[in-house]
PDB file of C-alpha atoms in Angstrom:
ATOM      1  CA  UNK E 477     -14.486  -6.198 -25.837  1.00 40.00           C
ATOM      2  CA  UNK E 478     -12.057  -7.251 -23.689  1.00 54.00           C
ATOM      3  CA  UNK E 479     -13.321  -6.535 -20.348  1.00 85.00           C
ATOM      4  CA  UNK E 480     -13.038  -8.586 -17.047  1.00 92.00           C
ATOM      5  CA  UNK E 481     -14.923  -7.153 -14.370  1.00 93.00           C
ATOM      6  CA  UNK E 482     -15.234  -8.161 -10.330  1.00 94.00           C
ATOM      7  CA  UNK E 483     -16.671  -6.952  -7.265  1.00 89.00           C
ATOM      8  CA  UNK E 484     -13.630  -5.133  -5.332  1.00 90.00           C
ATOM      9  CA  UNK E 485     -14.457  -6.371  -1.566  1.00 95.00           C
ATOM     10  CA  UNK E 486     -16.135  -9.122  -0.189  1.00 97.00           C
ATOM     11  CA  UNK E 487     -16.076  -9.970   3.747  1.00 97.00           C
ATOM     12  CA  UNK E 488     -16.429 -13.016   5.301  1.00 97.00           C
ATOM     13  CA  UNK E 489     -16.496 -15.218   8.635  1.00 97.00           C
ATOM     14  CA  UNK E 490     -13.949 -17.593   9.278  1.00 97.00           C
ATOM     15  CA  UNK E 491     -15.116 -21.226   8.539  1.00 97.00           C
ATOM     16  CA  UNK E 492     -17.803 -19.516   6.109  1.00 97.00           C
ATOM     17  CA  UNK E 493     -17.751 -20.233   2.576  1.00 97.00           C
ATOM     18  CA  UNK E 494     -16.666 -17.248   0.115  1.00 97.00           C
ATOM     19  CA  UNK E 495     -17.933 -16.742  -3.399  1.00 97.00           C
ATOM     20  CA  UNK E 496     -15.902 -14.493  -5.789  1.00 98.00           C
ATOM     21  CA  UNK E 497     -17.559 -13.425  -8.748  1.00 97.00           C
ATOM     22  CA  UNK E 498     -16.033 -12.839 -12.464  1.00 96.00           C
ATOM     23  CA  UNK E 499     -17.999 -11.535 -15.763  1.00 95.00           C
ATOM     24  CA  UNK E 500     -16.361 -11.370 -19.021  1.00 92.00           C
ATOM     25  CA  UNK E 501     -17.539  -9.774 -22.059  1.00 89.00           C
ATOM     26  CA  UNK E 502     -15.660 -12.332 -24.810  1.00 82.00           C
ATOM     27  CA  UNK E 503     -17.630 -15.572 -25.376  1.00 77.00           C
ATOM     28  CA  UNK E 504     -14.392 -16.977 -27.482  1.00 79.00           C
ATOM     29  CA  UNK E 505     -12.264 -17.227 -24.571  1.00 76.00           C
ATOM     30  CA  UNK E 506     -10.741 -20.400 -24.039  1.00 81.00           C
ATOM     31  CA  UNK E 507      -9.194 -20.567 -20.486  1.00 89.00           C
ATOM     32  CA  UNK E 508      -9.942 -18.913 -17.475  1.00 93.00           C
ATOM     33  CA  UNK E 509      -7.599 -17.924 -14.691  1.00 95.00           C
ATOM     34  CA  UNK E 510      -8.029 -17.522 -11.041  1.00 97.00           C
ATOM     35  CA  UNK E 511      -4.727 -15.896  -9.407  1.00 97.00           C
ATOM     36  CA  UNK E 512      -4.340 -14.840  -5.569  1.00 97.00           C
ATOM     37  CA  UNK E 513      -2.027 -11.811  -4.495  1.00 96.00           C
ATOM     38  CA  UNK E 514      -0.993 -12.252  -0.742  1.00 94.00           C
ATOM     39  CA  UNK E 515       0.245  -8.537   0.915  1.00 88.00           C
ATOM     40  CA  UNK E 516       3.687  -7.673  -0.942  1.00 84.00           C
ATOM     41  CA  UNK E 517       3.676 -10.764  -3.453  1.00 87.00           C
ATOM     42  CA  UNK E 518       3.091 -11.381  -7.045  1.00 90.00           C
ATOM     43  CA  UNK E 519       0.068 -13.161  -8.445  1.00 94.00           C
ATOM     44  CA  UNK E 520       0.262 -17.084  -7.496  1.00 94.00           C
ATOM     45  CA  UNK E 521      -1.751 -19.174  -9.763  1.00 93.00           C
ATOM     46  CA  UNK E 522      -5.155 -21.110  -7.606  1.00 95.00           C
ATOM     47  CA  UNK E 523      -6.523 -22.770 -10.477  1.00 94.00           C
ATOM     48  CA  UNK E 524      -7.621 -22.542 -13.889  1.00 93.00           C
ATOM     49  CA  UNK E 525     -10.543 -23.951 -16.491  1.00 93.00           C
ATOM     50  CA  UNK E 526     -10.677 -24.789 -19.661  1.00 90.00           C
ATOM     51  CA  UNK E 527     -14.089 -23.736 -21.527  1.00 86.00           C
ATOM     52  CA  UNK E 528     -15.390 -26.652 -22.078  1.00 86.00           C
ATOM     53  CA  UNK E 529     -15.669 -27.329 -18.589  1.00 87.00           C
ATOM     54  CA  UNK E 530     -18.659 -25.972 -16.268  1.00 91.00           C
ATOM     55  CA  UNK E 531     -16.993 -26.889 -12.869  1.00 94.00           C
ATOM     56  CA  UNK E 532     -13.357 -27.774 -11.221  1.00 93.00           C
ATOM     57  CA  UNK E 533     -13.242 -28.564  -7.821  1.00 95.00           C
ATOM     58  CA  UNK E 534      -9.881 -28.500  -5.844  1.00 92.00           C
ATOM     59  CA  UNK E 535      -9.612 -29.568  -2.361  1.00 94.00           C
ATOM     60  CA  UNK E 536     -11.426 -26.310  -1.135  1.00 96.00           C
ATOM     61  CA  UNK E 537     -11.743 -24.550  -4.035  1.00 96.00           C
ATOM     62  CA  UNK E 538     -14.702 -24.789  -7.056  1.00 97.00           C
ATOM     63  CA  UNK E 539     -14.476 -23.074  -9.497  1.00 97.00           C
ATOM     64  CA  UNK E 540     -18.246 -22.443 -11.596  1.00 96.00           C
ATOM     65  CA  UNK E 541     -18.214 -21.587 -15.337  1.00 95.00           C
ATOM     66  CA  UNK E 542     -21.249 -20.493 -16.745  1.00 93.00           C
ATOM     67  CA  UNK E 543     -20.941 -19.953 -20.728  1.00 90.00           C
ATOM     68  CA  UNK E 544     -23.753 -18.997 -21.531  1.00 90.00           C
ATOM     69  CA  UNK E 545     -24.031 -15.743 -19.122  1.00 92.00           C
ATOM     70  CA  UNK E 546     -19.964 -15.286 -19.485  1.00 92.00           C
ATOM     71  CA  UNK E 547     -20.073 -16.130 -15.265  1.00 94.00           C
ATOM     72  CA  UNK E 548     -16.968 -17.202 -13.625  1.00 95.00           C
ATOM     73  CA  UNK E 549     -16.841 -17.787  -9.529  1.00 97.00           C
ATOM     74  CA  UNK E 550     -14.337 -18.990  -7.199  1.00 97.00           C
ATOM     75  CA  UNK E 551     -15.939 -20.663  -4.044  1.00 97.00           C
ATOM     76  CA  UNK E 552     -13.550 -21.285  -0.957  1.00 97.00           C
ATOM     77  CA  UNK E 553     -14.760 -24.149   1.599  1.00 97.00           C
ATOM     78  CA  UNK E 554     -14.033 -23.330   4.796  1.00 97.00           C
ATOM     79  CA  UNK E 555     -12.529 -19.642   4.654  1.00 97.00           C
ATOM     80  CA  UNK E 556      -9.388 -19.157   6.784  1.00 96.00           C
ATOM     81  CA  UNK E 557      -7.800 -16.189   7.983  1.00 95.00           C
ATOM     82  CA  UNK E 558      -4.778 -17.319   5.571  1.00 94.00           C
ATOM     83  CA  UNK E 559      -7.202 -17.321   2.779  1.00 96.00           C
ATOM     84  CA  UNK E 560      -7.034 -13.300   3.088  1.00 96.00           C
ATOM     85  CA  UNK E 561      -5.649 -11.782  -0.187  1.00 97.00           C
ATOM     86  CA  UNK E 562      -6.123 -10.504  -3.339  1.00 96.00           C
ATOM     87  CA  UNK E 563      -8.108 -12.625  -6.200  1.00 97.00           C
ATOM     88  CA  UNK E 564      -7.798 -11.993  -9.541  1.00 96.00           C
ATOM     89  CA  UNK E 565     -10.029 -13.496 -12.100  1.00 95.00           C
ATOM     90  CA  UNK E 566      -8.404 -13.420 -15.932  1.00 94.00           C
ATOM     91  CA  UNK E 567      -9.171 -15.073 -19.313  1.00 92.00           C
ATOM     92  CA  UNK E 568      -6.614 -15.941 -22.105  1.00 87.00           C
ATOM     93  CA  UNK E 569      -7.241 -12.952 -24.585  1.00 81.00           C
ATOM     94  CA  UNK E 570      -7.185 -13.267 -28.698  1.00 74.00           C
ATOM     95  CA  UNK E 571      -3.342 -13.229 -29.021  1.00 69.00           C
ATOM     96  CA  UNK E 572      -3.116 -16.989 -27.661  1.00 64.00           C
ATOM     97  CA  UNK E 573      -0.699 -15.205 -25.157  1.00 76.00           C
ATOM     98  CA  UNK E 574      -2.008 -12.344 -23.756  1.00 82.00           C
ATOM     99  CA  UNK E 575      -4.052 -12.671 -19.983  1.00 88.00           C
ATOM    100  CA  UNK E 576      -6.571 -10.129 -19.231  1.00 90.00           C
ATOM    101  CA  UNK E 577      -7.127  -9.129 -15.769  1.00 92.00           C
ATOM    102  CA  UNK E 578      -9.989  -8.221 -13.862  1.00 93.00           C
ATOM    103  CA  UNK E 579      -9.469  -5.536 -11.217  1.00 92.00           C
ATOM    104  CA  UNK E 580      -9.261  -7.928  -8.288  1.00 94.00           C
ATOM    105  CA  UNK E 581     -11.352  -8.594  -5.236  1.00 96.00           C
ATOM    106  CA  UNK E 582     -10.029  -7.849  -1.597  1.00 96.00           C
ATOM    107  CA  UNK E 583     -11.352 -10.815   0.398  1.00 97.00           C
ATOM    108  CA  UNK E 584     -10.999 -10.419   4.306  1.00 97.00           C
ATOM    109  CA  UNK E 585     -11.689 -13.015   6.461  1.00 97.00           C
ATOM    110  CA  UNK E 586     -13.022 -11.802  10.196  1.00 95.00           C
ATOM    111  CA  UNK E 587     -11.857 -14.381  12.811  1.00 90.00           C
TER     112      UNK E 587
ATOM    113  CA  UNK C1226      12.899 -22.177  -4.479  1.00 62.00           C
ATOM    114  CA  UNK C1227      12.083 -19.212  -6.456  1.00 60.00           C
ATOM    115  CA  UNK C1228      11.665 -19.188  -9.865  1.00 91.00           C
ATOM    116  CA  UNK C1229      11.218 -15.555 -11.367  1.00 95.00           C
ATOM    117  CA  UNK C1230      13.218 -13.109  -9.561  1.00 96.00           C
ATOM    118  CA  UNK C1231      12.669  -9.069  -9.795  1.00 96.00           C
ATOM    119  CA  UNK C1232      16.135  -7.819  -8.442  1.00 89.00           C
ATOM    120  CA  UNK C1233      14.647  -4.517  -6.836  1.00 90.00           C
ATOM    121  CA  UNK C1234      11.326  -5.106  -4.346  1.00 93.00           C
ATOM    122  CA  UNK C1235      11.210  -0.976  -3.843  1.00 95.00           C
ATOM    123  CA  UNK C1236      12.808   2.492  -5.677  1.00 96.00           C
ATOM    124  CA  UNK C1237      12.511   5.605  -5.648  1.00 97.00           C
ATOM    125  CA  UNK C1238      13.791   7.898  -8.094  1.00 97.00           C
ATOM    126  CA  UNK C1239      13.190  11.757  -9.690  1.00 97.00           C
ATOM    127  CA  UNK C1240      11.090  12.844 -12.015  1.00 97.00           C
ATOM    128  CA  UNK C1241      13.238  12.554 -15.198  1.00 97.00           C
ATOM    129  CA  UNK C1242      15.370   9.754 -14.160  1.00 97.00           C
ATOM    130  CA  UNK C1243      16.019   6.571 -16.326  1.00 97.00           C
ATOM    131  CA  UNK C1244      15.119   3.584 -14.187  1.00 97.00           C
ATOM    132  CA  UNK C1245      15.867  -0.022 -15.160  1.00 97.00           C
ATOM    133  CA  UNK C1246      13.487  -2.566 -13.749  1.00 97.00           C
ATOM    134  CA  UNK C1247      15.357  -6.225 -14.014  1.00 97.00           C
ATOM    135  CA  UNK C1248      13.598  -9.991 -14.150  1.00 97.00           C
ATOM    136  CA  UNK C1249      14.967 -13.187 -14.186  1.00 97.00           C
ATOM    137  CA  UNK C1250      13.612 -16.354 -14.690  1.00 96.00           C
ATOM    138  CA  UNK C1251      14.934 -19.741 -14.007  1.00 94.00           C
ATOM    139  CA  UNK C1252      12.408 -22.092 -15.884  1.00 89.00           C
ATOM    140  CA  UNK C1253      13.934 -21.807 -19.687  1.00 89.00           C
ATOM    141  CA  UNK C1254      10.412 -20.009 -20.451  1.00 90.00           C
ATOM    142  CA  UNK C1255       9.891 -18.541 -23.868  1.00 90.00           C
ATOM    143  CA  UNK C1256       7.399 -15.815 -23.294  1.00 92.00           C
ATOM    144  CA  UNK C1257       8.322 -12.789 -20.761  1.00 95.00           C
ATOM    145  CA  UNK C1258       6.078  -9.847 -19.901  1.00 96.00           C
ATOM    146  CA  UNK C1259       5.893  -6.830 -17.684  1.00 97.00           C
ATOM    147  CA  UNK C1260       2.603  -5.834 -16.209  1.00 96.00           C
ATOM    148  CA  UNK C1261       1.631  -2.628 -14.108  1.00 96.00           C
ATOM    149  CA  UNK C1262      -0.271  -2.832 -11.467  1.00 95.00           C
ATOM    150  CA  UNK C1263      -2.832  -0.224 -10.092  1.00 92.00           C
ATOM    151  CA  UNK C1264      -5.762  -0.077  -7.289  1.00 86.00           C
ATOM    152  CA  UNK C1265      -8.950  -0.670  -9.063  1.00 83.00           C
ATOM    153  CA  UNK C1266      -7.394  -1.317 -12.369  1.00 87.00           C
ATOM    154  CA  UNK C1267      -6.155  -4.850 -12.156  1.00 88.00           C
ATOM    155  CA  UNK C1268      -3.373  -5.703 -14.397  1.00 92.00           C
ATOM    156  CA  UNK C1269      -2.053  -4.067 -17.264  1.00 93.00           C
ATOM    157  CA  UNK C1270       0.218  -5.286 -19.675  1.00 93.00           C
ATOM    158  CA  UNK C1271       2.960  -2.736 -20.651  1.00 96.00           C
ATOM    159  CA  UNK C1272       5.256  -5.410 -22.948  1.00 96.00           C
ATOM    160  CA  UNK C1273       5.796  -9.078 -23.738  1.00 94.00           C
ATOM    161  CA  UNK C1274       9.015 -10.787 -25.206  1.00 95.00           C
ATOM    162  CA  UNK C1275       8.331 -14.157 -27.141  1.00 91.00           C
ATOM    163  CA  UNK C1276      11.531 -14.695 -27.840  1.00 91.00           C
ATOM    164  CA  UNK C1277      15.399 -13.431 -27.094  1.00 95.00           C
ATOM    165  CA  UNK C1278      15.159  -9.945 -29.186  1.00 94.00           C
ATOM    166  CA  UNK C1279      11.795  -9.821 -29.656  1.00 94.00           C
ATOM    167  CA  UNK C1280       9.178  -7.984 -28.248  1.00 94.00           C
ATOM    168  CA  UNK C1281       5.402  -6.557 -28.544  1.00 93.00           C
ATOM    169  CA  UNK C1282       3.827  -3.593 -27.409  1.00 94.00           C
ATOM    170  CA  UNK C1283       1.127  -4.408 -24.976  1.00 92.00           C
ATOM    171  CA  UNK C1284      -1.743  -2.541 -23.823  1.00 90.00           C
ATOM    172  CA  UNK C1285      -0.118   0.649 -22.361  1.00 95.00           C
ATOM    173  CA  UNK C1286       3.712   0.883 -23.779  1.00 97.00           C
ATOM    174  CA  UNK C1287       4.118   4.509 -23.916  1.00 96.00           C
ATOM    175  CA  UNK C1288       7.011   5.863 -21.789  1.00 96.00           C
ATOM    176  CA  UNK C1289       8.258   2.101 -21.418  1.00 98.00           C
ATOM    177  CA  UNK C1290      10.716   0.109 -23.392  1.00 97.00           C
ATOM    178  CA  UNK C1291      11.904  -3.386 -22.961  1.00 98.00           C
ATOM    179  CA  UNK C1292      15.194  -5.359 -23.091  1.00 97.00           C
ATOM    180  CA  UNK C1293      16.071  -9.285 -23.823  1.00 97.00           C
ATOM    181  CA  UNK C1294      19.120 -10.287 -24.723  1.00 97.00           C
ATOM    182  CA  UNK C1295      19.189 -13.380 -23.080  1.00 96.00           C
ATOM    183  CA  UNK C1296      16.634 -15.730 -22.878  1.00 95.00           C
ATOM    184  CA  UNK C1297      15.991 -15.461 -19.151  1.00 96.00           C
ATOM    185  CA  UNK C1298      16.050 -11.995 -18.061  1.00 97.00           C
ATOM    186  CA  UNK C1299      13.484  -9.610 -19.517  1.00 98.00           C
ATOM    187  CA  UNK C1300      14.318  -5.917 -18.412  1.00 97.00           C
ATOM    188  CA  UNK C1301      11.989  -2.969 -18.942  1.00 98.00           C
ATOM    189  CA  UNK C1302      13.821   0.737 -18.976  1.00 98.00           C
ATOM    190  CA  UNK C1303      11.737   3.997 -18.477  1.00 97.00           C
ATOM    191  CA  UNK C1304      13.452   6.623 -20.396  1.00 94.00           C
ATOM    192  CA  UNK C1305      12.619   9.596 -18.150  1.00 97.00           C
ATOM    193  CA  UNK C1306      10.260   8.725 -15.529  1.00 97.00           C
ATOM    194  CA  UNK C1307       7.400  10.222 -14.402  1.00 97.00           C
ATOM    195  CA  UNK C1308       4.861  10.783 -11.593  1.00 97.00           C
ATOM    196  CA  UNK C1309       2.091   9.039 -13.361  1.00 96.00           C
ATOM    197  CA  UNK C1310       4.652   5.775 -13.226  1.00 98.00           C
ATOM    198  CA  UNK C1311       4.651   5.468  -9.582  1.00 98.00           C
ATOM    199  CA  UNK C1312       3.119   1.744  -9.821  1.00 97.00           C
ATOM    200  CA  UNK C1313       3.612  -1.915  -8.793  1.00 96.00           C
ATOM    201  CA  UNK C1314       5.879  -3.761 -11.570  1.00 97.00           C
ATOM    202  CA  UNK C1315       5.246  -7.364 -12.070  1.00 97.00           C
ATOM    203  CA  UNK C1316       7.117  -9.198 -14.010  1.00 97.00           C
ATOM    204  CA  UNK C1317       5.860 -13.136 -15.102  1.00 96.00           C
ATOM    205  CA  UNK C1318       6.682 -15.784 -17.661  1.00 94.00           C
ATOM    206  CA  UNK C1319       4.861 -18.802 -19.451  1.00 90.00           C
ATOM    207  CA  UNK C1320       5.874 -21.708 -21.220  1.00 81.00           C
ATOM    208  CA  UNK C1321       3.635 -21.925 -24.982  1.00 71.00           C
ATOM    209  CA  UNK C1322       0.285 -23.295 -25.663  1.00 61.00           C
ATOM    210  CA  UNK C1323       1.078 -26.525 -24.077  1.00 60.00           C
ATOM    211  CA  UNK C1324       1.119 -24.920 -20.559  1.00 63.00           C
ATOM    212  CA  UNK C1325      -2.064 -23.563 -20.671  1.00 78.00           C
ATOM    213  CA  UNK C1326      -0.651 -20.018 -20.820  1.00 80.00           C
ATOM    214  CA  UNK C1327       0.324 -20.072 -16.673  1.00 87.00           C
ATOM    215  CA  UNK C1328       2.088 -17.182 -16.064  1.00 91.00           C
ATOM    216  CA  UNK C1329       4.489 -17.601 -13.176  1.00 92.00           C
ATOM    217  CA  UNK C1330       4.984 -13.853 -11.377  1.00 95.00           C
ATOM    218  CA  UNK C1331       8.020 -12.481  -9.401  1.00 95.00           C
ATOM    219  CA  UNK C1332       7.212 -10.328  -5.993  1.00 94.00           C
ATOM    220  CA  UNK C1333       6.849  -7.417  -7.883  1.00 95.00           C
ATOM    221  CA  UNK C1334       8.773  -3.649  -7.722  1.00 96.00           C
ATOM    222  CA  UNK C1335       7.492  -1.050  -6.194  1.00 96.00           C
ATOM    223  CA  UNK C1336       7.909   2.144  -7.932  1.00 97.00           C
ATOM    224  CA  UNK C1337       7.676   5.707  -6.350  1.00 97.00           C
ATOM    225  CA  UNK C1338       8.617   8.992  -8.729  1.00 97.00           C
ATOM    226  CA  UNK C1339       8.828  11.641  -6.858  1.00 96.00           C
TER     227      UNK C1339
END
């Protein structure tokens, strides 16, 4: 199957930390995606992981790959109000080309 | 300092109109595609270009058709649009294999058949 699924809303505090969560049904996939869509913009690449890797860690962002349960999560240090967007989890499909979505998660972050 | 452009942020047109939905991108990138996107649905790819002249159907190419001609711009043409296409267009690009498959998006088009 090709399905990428994630929760569509998460709230959180500023200054908290927010976890976004990503399942995937396809064990083979190779690399992992995790894109944010400010109000009225495209997609703007956060980070990505190969699958050999379990964790990535970017300034405030970790990204969590579990292999074994086909888990993929996106924590954010420090949540700011700027931080408030769209995130879109997505893993490099069979055709070496082709990015499957998930249906995005809404995070708002309450001052 | 923008890098894939969509020339047309928001149209609206009539049922049975032909609408023309342009991208350019300034990176020399071989791959083009056009995704829809819809609330709750993610991202759906409609068509992707490998090459100048080339092109695959994607996940949902029915009442779509694509254009490339030239390398950089990547235009997808709806014959005779319809309700059911009122959508966000996004249009992105990626180098090969050696770039980890990024896709680099442009703003996006809104699209409103009325």
């Amino acid at each position: 199957g090709e399905d990428v699924e994630q929760s569509l809303f998460l709230s959180v505090r500023e200054g908290d930390s927010s976890v976004i969560n990503c399942t995937y049904t396809d064990s083979s996939s190779t690399y992992l995606y995790w894109y944010k869509q400010e109000p009225g913009a495209g997609l703007q690449l956060l980070t990505y992981i190969f699958s050999n890797m379990d964790m990535k860690q970017d300034q405030r962002l970790t990204v969590l790959l579990n292999k074994k349960d086909k888990h993929l999560s996106l924590r954010i240090a420090d949540t700011q109000t700027g931080d408030s967007a769209i995130y879109f989890c997505a893993r490099l499909g069979d055709s070496s080309y082709k990015l499957i979505f998930g249906s995005g998660t809404r995070l708002l972050v309450r001052p | 300092d923008v890098k894939v452009t969509q020339s047309s942020r928001y149209l609206v047109k009539r049922t049975g109109e032909k609408v023309f939905l342009e991208c350019v991108q300034d990176m020399d990138h071989e791959n083009m595609f056009w995704y829809r996107q819809d609330p709750g649905l993610g991202l759906r790819l409609i068509y992707f270009s490998y090459d100048v002249k080339m092109k695959e159907k994607g996940d949902i190419p029915e009442g779509y058709s694509v254009s490339r001609e030239k390398k950089e711009r990547f235009s997808l043409i709806l014959e005779s649009a319809s309700t059911n296409q009122t959508s966000m267009y996004l249009c992105a690009s990626s180098q090969p294999a050696e770039r980890n498959h990024v896709l680099t998006f442009g703003a996006g088009s809104r699209l409103t058949v009325l």
